[in-house]
PDB file of C-alpha atoms in Angstrom:
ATOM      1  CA  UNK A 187     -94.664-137.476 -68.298  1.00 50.00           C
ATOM      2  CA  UNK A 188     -94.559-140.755 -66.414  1.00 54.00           C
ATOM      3  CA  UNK A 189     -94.564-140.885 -62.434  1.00 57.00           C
ATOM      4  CA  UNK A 190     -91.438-141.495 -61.989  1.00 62.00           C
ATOM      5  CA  UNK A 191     -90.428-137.771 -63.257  1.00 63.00           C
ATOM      6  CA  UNK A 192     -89.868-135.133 -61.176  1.00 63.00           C
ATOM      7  CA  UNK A 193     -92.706-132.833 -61.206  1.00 59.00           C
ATOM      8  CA  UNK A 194     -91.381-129.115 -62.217  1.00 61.00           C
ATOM      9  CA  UNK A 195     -93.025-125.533 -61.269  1.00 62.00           C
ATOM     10  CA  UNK A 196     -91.064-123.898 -63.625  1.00 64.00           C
ATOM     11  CA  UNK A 197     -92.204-122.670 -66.603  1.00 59.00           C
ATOM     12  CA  UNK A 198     -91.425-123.342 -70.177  1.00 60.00           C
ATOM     13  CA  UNK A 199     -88.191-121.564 -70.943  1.00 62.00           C
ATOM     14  CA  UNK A 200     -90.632-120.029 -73.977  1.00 57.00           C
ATOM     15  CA  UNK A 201     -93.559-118.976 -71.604  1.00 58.00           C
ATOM     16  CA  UNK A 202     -94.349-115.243 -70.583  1.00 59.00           C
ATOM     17  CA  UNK A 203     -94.343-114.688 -66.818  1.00 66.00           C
ATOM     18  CA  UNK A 204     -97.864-113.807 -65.230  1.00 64.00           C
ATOM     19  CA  UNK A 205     -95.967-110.153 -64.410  1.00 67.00           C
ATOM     20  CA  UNK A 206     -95.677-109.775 -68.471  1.00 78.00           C
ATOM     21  CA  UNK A 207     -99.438-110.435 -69.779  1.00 87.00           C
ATOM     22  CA  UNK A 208    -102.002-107.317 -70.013  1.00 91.00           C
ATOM     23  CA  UNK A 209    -104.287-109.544 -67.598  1.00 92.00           C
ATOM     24  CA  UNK A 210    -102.034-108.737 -65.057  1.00 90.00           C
ATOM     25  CA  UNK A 211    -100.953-105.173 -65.712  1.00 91.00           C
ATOM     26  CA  UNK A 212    -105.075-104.056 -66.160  1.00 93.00           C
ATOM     27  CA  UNK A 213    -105.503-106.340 -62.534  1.00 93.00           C
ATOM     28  CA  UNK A 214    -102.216-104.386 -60.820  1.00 92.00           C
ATOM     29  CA  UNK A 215    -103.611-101.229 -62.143  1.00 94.00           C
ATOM     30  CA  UNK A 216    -106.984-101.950 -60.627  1.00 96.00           C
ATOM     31  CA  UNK A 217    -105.569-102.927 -57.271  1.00 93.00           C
ATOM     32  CA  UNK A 218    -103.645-100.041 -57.276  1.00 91.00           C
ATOM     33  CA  UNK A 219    -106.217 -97.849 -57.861  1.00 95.00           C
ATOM     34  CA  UNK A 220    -107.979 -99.136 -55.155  1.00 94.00           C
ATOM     35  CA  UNK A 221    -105.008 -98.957 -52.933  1.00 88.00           C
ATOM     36  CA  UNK A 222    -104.785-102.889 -52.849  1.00 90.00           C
ATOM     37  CA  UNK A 223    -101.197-104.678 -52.503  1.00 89.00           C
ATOM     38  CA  UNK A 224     -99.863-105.300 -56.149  1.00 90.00           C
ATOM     39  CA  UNK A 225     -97.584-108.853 -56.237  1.00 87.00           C
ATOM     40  CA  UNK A 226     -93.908-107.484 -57.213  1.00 86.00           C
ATOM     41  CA  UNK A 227     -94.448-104.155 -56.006  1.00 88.00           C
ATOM     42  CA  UNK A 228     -93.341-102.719 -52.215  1.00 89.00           C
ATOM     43  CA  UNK A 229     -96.330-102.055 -49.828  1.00 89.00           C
ATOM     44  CA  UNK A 230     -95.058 -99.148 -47.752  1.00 88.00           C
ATOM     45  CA  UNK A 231     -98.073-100.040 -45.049  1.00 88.00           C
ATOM     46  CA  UNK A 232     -96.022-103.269 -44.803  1.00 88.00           C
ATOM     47  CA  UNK A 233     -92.552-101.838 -44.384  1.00 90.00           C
ATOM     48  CA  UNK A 234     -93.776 -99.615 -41.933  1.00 90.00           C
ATOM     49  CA  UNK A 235     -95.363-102.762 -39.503  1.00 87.00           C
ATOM     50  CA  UNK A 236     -92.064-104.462 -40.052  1.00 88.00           C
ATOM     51  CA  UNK A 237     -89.957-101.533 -39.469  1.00 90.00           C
ATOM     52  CA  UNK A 238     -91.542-101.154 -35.723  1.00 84.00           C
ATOM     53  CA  UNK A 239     -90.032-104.311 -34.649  1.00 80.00           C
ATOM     54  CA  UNK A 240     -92.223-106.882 -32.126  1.00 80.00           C
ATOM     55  CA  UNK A 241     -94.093-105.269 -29.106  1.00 76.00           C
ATOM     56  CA  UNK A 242     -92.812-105.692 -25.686  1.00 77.00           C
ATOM     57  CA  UNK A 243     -95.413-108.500 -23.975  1.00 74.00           C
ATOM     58  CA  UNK A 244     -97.765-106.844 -21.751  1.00 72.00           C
ATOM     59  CA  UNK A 245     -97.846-108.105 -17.855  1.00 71.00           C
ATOM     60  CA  UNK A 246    -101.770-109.081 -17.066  1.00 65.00           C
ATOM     61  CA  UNK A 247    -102.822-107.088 -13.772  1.00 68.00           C
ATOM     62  CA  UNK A 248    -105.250-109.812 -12.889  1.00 72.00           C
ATOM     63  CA  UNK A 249    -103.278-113.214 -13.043  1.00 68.00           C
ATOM     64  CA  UNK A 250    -105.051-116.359 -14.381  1.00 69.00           C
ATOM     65  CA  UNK A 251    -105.709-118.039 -11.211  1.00 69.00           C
ATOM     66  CA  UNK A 252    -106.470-121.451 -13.457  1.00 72.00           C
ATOM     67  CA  UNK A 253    -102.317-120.704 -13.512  1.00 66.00           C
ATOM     68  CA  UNK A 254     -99.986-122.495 -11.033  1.00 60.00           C
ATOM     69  CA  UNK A 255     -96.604-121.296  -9.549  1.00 58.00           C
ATOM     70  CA  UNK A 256     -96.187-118.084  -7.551  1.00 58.00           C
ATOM     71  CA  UNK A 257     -98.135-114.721  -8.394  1.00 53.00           C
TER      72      UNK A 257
END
């Protein structure tokens, strides 16, 4: 490859995905033994937290008086 080539992520069309190899199913099923987020499966705790939706902003009771404009 010279440096005028595009540099590609990709894979070899030949090459196993990471997801396919028995390193990564003995890590996943280590992880999710542990209860650790697996890459490629859903983490409910994480559909739950995005589910909620943002929190309303809170109003401070005591104002930053280092802020200016009215109260």
């Amino acid at each position: 490859m010279t440096s005028a080539e595009p540099f590609s992520r990709r894979a070899p069309s030949g090459a196993a995905r990471s997801s396919d190899t028995p390193l990564f199913h003995a890590i996943a099923a280590s992880w999710t033994a542990l209860g650790r987020t697996v890459p490629g499966i859903p983490d409910p705790e994480w559909d739950r937290l995005v589910a909620a939706g943002p929190r309303p902003r809170r109003r401070l009771l005591f104002p930053n008086p280092r802020q200016s404009g009215p109260p």
